[in-house]
Coordinates of C-alpha atoms and ligand atoms in Angstrom, one line a residue:
X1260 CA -163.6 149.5 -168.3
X1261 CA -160.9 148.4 -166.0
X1262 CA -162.4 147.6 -162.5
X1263 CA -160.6 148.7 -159.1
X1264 CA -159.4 145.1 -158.0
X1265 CA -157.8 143.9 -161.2
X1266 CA -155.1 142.3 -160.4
X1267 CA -155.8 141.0 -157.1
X1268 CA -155.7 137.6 -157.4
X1269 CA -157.9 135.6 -154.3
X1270 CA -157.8 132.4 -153.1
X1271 CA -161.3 131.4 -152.1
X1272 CA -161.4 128.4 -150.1
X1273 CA -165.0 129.1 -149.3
X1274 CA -168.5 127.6 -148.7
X1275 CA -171.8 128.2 -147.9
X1276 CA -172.8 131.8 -147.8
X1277 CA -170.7 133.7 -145.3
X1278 CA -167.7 133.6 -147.3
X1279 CA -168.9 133.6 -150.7
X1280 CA -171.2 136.4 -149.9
X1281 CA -167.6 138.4 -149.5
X1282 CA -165.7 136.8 -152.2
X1283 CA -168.4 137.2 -154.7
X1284 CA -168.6 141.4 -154.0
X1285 CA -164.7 141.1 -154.7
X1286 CA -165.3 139.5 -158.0
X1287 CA -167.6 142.2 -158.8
X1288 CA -164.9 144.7 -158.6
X1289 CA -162.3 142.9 -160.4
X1290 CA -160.8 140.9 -158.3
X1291 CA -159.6 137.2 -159.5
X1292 CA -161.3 135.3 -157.3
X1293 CA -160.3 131.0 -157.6
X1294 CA -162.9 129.1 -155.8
X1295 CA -160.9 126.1 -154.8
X1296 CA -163.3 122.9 -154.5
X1297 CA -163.5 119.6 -153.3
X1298 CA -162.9 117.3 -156.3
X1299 CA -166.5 115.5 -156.8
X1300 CA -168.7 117.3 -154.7
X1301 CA -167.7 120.6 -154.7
X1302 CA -169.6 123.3 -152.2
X1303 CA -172.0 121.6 -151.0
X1304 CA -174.6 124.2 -152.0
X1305 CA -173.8 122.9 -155.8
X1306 CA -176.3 119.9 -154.4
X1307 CA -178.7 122.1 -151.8
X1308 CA -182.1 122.9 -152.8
X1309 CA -181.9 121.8 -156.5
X1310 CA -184.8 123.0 -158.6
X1311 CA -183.6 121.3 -161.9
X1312 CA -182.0 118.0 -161.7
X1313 CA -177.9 117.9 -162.5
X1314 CA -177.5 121.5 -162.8
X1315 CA -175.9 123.6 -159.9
X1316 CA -178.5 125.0 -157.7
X1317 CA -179.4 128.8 -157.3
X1318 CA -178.3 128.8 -153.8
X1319 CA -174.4 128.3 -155.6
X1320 CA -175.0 130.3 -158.7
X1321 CA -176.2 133.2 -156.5
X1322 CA -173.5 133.4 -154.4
X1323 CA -170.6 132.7 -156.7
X1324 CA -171.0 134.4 -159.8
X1325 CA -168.0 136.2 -161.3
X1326 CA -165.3 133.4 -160.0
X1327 CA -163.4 130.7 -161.3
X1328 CA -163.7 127.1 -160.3
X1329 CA -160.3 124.7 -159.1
X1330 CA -161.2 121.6 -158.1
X1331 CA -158.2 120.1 -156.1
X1332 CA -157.7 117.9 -153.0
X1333 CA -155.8 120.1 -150.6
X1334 CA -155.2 117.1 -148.3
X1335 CA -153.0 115.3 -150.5
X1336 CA -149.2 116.1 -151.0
X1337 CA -149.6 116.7 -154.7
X1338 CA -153.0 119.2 -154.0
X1339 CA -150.9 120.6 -151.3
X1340 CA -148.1 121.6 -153.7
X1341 CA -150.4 122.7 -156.3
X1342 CA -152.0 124.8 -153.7
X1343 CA -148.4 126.4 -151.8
X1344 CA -147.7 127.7 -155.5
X1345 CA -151.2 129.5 -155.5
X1346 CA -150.7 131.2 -152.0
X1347 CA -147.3 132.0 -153.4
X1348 CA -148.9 134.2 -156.2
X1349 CA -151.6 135.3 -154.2
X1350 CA -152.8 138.3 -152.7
X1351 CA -155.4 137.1 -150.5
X1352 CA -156.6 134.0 -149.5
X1353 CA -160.3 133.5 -147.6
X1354 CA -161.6 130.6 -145.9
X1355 CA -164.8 129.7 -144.1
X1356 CA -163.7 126.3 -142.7
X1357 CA -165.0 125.1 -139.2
X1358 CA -162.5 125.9 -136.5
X1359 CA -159.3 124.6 -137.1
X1360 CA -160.0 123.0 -140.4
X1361 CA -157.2 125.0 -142.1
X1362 CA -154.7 123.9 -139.3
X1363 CA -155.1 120.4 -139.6
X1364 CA -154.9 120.8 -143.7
X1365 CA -151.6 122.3 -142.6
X1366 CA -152.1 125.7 -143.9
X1367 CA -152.0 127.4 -139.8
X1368 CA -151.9 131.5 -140.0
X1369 CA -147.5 130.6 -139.5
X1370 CA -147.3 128.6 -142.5
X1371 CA -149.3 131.0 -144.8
X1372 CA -147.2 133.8 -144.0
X1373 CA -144.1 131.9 -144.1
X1374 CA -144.8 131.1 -148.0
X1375 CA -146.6 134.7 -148.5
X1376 CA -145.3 137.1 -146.2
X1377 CA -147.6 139.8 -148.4
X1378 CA -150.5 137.5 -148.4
X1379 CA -154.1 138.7 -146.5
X1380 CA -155.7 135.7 -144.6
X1381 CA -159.5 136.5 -144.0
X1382 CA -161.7 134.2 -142.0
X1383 CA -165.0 134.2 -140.5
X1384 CA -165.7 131.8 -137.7
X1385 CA -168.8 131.6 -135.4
X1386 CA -167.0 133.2 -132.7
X1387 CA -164.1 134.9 -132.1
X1388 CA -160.4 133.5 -131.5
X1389 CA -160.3 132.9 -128.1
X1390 CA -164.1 133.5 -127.1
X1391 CA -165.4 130.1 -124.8
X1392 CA -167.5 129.2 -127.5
X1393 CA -164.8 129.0 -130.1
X1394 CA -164.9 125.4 -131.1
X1395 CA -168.6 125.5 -132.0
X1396 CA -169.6 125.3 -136.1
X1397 CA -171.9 127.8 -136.5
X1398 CA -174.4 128.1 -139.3
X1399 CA -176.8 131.3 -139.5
X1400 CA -179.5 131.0 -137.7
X1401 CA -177.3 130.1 -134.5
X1402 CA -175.1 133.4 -135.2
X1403 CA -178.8 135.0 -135.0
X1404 CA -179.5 133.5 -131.9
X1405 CA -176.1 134.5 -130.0
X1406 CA -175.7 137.9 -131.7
X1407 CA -178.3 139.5 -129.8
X1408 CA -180.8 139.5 -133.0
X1409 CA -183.4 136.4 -132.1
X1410 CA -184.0 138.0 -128.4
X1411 CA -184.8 141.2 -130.1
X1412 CA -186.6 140.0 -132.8
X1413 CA -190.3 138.8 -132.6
X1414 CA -193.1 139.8 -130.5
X1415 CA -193.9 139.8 -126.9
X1416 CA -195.9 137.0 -126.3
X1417 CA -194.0 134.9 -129.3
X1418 CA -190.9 133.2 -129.1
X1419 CA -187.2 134.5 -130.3
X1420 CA -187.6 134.7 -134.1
X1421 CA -185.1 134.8 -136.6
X1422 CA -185.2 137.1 -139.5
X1423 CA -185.0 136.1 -142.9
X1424 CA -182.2 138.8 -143.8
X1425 CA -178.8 136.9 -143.7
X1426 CA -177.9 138.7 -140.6
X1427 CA -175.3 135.7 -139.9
X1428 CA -174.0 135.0 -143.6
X1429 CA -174.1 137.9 -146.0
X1430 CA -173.7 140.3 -143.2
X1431 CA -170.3 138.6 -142.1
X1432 CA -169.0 138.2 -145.3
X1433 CA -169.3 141.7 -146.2
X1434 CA -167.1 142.9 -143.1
X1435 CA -165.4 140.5 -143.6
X1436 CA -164.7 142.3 -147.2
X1437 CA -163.9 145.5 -145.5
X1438 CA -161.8 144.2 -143.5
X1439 CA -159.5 142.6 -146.3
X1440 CA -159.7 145.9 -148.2
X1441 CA -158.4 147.8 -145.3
X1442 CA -155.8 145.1 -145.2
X1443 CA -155.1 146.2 -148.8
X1444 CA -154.8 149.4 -148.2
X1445 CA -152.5 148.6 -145.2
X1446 CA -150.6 146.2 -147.3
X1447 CA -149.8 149.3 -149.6
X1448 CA -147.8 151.0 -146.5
X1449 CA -146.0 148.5 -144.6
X1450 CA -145.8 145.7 -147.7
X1451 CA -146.6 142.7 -145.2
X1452 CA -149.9 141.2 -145.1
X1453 CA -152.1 140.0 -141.9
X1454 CA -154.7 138.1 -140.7
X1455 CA -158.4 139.6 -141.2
X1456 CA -161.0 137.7 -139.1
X1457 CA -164.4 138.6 -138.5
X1458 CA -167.0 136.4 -137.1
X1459 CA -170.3 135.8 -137.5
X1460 CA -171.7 136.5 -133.8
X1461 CA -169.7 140.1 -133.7
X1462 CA -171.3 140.9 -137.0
X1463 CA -174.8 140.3 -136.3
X1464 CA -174.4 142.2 -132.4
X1465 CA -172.5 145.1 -134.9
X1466 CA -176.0 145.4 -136.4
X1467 CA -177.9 145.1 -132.9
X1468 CA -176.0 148.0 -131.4
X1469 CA -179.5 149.7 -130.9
X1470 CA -180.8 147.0 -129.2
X1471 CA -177.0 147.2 -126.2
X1472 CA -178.4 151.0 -126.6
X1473 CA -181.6 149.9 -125.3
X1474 CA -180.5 147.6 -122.8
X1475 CA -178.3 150.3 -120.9
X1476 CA -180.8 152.8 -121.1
X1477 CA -183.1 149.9 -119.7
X1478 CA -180.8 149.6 -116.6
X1479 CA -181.0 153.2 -115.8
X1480 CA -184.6 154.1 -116.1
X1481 CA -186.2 150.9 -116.2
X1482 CA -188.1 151.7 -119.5
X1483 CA -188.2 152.3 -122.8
X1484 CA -190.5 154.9 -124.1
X1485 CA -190.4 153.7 -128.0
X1486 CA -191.7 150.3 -127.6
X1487 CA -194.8 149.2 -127.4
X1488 CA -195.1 147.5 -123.5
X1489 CA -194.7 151.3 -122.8
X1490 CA -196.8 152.7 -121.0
X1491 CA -199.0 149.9 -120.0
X1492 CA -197.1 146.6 -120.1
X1493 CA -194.5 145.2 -118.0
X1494 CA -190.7 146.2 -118.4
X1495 CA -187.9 142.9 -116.8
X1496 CA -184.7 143.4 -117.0
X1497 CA -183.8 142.8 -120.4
X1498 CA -184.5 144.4 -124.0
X1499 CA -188.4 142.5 -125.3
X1500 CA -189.2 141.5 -128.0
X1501 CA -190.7 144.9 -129.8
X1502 CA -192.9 143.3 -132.6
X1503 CA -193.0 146.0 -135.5
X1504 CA -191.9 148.8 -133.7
X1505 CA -189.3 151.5 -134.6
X1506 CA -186.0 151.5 -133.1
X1507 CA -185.6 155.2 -133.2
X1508 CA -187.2 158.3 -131.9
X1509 CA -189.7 157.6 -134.4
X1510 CA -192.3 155.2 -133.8
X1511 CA -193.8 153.0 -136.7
X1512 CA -195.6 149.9 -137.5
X1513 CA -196.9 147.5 -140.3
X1514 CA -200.7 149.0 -141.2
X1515 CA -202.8 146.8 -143.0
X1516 CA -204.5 148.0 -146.4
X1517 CA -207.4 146.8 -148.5
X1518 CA -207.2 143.4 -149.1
X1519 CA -205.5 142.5 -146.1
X1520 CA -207.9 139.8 -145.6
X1521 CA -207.1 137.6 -148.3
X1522 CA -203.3 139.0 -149.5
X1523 CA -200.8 138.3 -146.5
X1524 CA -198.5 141.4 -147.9
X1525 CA -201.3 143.9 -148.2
X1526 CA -199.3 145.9 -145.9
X1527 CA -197.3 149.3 -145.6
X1528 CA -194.8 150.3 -142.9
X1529 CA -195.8 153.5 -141.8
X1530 CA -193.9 156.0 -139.6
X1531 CA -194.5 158.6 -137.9
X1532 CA -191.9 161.4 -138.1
X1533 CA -192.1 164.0 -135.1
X1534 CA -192.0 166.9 -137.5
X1535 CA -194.2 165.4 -139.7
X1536 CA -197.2 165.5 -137.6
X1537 CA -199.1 168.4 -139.2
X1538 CA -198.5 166.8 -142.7
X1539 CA -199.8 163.0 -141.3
X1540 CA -203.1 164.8 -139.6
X1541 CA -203.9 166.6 -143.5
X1542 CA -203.0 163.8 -144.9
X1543 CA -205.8 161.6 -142.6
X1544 CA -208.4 164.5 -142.8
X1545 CA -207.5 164.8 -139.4
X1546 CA -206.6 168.2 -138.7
X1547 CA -208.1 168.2 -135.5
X1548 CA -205.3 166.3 -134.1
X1549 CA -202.3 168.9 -135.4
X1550 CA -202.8 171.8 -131.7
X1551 CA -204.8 168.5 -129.5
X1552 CA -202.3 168.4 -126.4
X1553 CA -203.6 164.7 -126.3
X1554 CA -201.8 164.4 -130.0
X1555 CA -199.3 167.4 -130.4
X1556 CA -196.0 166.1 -129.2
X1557 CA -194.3 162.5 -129.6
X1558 CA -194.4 161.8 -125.5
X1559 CA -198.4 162.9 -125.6
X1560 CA -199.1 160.2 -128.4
X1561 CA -197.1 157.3 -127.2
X1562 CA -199.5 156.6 -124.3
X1563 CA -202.4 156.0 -127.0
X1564 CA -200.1 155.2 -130.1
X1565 CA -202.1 152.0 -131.2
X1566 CA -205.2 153.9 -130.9
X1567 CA -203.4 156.1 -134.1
X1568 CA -202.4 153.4 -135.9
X1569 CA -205.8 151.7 -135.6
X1570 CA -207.5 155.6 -137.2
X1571 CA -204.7 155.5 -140.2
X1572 CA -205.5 151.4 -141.0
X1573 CA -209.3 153.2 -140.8
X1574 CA -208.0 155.8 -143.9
X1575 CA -206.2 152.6 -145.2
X1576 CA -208.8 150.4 -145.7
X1577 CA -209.8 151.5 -149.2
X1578 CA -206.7 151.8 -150.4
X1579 CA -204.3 149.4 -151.8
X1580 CA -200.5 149.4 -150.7
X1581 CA -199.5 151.2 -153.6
X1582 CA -202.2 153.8 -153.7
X1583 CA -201.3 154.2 -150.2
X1584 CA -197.4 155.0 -150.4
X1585 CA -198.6 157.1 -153.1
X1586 CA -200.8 159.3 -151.2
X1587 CA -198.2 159.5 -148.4
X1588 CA -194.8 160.5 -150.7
X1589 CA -196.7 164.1 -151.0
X1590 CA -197.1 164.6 -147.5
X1591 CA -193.6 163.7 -147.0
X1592 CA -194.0 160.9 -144.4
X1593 CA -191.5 158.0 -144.6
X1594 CA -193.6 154.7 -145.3
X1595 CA -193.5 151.6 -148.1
X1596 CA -195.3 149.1 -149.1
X1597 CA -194.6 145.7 -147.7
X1598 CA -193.0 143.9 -150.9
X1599 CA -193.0 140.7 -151.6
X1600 CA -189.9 138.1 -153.6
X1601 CA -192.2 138.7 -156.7
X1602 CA -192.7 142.4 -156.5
X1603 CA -188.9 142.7 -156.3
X1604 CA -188.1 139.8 -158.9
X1605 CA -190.0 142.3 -161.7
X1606 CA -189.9 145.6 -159.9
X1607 CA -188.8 147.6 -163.1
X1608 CA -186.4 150.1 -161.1
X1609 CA -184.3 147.4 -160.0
X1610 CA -183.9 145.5 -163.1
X1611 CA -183.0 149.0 -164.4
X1612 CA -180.4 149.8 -161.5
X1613 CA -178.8 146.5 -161.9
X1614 CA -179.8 145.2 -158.6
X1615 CA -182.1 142.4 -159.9
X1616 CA -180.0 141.1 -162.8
X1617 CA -180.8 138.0 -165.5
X1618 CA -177.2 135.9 -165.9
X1619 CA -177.4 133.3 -168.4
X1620 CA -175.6 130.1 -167.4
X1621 CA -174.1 126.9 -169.1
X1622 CA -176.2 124.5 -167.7
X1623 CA -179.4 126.3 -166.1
X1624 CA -180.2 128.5 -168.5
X1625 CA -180.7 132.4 -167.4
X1626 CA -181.1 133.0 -163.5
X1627 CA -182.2 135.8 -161.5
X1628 CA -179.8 137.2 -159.1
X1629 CA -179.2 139.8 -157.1
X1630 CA -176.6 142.4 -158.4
X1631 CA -174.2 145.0 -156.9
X1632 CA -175.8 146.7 -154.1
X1633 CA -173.1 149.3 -154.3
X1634 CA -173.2 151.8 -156.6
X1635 CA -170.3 153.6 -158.3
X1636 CA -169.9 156.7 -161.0
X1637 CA -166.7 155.2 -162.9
X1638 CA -168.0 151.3 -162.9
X1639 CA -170.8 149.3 -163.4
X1640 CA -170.2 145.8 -162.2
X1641 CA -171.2 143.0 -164.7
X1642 CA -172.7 140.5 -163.3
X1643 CA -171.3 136.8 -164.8
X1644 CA -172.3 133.3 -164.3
X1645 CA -171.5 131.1 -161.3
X1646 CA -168.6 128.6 -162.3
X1647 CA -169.1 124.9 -163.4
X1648 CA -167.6 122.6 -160.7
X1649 CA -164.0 122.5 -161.6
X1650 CA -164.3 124.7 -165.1
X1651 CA -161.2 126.5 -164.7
X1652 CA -158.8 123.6 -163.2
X1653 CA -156.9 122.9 -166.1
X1654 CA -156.7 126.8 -166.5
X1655 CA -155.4 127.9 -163.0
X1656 CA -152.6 124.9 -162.8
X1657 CA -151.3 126.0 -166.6
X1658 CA -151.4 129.9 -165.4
X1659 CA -149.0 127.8 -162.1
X1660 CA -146.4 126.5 -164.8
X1661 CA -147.6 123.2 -165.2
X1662 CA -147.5 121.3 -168.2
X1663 CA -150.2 119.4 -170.7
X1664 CA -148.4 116.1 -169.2
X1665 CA -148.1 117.7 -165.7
X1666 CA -151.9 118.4 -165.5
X1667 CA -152.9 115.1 -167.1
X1668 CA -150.8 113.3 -164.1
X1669 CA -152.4 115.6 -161.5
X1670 CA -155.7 113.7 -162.5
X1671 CA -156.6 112.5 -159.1
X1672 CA -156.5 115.5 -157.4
X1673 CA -158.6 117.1 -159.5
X1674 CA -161.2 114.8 -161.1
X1675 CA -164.5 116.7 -161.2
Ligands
LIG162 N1 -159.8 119.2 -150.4 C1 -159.8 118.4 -149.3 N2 -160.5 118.6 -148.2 C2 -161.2 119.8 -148.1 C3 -161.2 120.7 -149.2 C4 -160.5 120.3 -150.4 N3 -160.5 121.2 -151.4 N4 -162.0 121.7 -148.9 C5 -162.5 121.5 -147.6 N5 -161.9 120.3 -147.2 C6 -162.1 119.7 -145.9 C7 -161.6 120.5 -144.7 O1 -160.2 120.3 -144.6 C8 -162.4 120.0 -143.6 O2 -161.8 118.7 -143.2 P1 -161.5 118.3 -141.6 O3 -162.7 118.6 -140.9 O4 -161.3 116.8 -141.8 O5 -160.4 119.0 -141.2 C9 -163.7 119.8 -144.2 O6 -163.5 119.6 -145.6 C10 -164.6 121.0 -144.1 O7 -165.0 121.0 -142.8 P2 -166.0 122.2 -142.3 O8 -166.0 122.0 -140.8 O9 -165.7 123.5 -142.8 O10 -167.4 121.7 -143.0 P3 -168.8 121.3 -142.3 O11 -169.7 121.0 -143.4 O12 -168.6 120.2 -141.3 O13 -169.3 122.6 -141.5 C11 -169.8 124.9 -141.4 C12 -169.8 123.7 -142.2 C13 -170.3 126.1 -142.2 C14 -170.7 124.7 -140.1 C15 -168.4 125.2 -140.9 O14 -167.5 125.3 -142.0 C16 -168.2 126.5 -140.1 O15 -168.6 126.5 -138.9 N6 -167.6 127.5 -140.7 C17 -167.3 128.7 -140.0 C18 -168.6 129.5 -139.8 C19 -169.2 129.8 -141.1 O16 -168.7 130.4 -142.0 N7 -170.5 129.5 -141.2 C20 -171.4 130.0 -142.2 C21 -171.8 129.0 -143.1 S1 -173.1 129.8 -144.1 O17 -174.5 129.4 -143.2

């Protein structure tokens, strides 16, 4: 089946996760993506976090599956040249470099476009061209902290916490692959390509915009109804720390089940839906509660919210998570258990979907990754396994032109 980016050939001068993250969902949909390495080390997450000795660990493999592997010393003349010829053929090339990194190789935004006038250059950065903190390397919890997230995230009387959702990484590398398609697309109309460039703190306030919602509404009534400080703790001037709460008109939190005691996860996120009242009272054996004033209406249960959650963990306590959620699908309330790496890792629907999937590998044997999140009718993307550290050299530089003699010569630019 042929996939929509065949024949988009990407140069992916990436590292780390940000821009992997993006470049691997472009492989996934046919792109050609050429990961173009350091000769010796490689990405350095080849080397982070190894769980079997000499074999490329799963934070690489899980974030570079589907590419191809140059390795080639971009600061020498002869890995310069070999690289000009690549951005010649290209269509896009993405980098993740700290600030200016790409400058001082001598590839600047003028030069790239000056070779390849077509060519899309996508970066993320920590911060934005010109913002005061634009020099700064920025890895993903930081992007956490000044994106808004850590200040919103946590409870009350904890400090700013950071969530285990690559908020800073994954998150930036996927607009940043929206942003390149767009470019595409624009590319299509005008013929010229531009520079895409996203960074990290933009993309982690772009999924706080709740929380700048909150803030506002903060300044102008100096509450906020939905979290929990209301209506008997303190409000300052700035969005808390909400612990579990929901961000919307609906409130929620995390209920414990049986077995809490002893199973940290024993857990299910339970909401409370204004028009599913009546259904939540039947479903407690509280029918009572469905015409109580004190209960009736969203603004009349707020002031004693906890004291509802406290009667549901009640109904919870001999149930498990499962039983739970299945009680609770009938009645139409939107809850789920709280999983955990190893529920998902075997959860049967997901291997099925192609979300979890197995990719065997050269050197580790068969790894568990995650798959496609997007879902399409006229494609399923195939999952394939992370290159070896300069497998496709010799390839890439005989697809350029160059000879069996010319590649042998290019040795020391390339030596794995
Ligand atoms: N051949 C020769 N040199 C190469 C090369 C190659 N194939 N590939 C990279 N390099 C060089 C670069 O030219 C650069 O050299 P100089 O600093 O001498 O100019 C160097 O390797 C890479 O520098 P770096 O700043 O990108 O790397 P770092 O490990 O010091 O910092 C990071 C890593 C992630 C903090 C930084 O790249 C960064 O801030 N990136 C932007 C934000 C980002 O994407 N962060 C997300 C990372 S995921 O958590």
């Amino acid at each position: 089946m042929s996939k929509p980016l065949e024949g988009i050939k990407i140069i992916d001068f990436t590292h780390v996760q940000a821009g992997p993250a993006c470049t691997q969902l472009l492989a996934w949909f046919g792109a050609d993506v050429i990961k173009v390495e350091r000769p010796g080390s490689g990405d350095v997450t080849r080397n982070q976090l190894r769980d079997i000795p000499d074999a490329d660990a799963l934070y690489f493999t899980m974030l570079n599956s589907n590419k191809k592997s140059l390795t080639l010393d971009t600061k020498k003349p002869e890995g310069k040249e070999v690289l000009e010829k690549l951005i010649r053929e290209s269509d896009v090339l993405v980098e993740n470099f700290g600030p200016g990194a790409l400058d001082r190789m001598g590839f600047s935004w003028e030069r790239l476009n000056e070779l390849n006038p077509k060519m899309i250059v996508a970066s993320v950065k920590g911060f934005s061209d010109g913002h005061h903190y634009d020099d700064l390397k920025v890895y993903e919890n930081v992007a956490q902290c000044a994106g808004g997230a850590a200040s919103t995230t946590g409870f009350w009387d904890g400090p700013p916490t950071i969530s285990a959702a690559a908020l800073g990484d994954s998150n930036t590398g996927m607009h940043l692959a929206i942003g390149i398609l767009t470019a595409l697309i624009g590319r299509d109309k005008t013929g010229k390509g531009q520079k895409v460039a996203v960074s990290m703190q933009d993309s982690v306030l772009n999924l706080c915009r709740v929380k700048l919602r909150d803030q506002q509404r903060l300044e102008r009534v100096g509450y906020l109804e939905e979290y929990p400080q209301y209506p008997h703790g303190e409000f300052s001037d700035v969005v808390p720390r909400g612990g579990n709460a929901g961000g919307g008109g609906q409130p929620g939190w995390v209920l414990k089940c049986k077995g809490w005691e002893t199973d940290p996860n024993a857990y299910i996120y339970f909401t409370i839906q204004g028009h599913a009242w009546e259904p939540i009272c039947k479903a407690l054996g509280k029918p009572e509660w469905i015409d109580d004033p004190a209960y009736k209406t969203a603004e009349a249960r707020q002031p004693h919210i906890f004291e509802i959650f406290g009667t549901i963990e009640g109904w919870l306590a001999d149930k498990t998570k499962f039983e739970a959620v299945d009680i609770l699908r009938k009645f139409d309330i939107p809850c789920a258990p709280v999983l955990t790496m190893k529920e998902l890792a075997n959860d049967p629907s997901l291997r099925a979907s192609g979300t979890i999937v197995e990719v065997p590998h050269k050197k580790r044997g068969t790894y568990l990754t995650v798959g496609s999140p997007i879902k399409f009718s006229d494609m399923k993307p195939e999952v394939t396994a992370s290159p070896l550290l300069g497998e496709h050299t010799d390839e890439v530089l005989a697809s350029l032109g160059y000879s069996r003699q010319d590649i042998f010569n290019l040795h020391e630019i390339k030596a794995v």
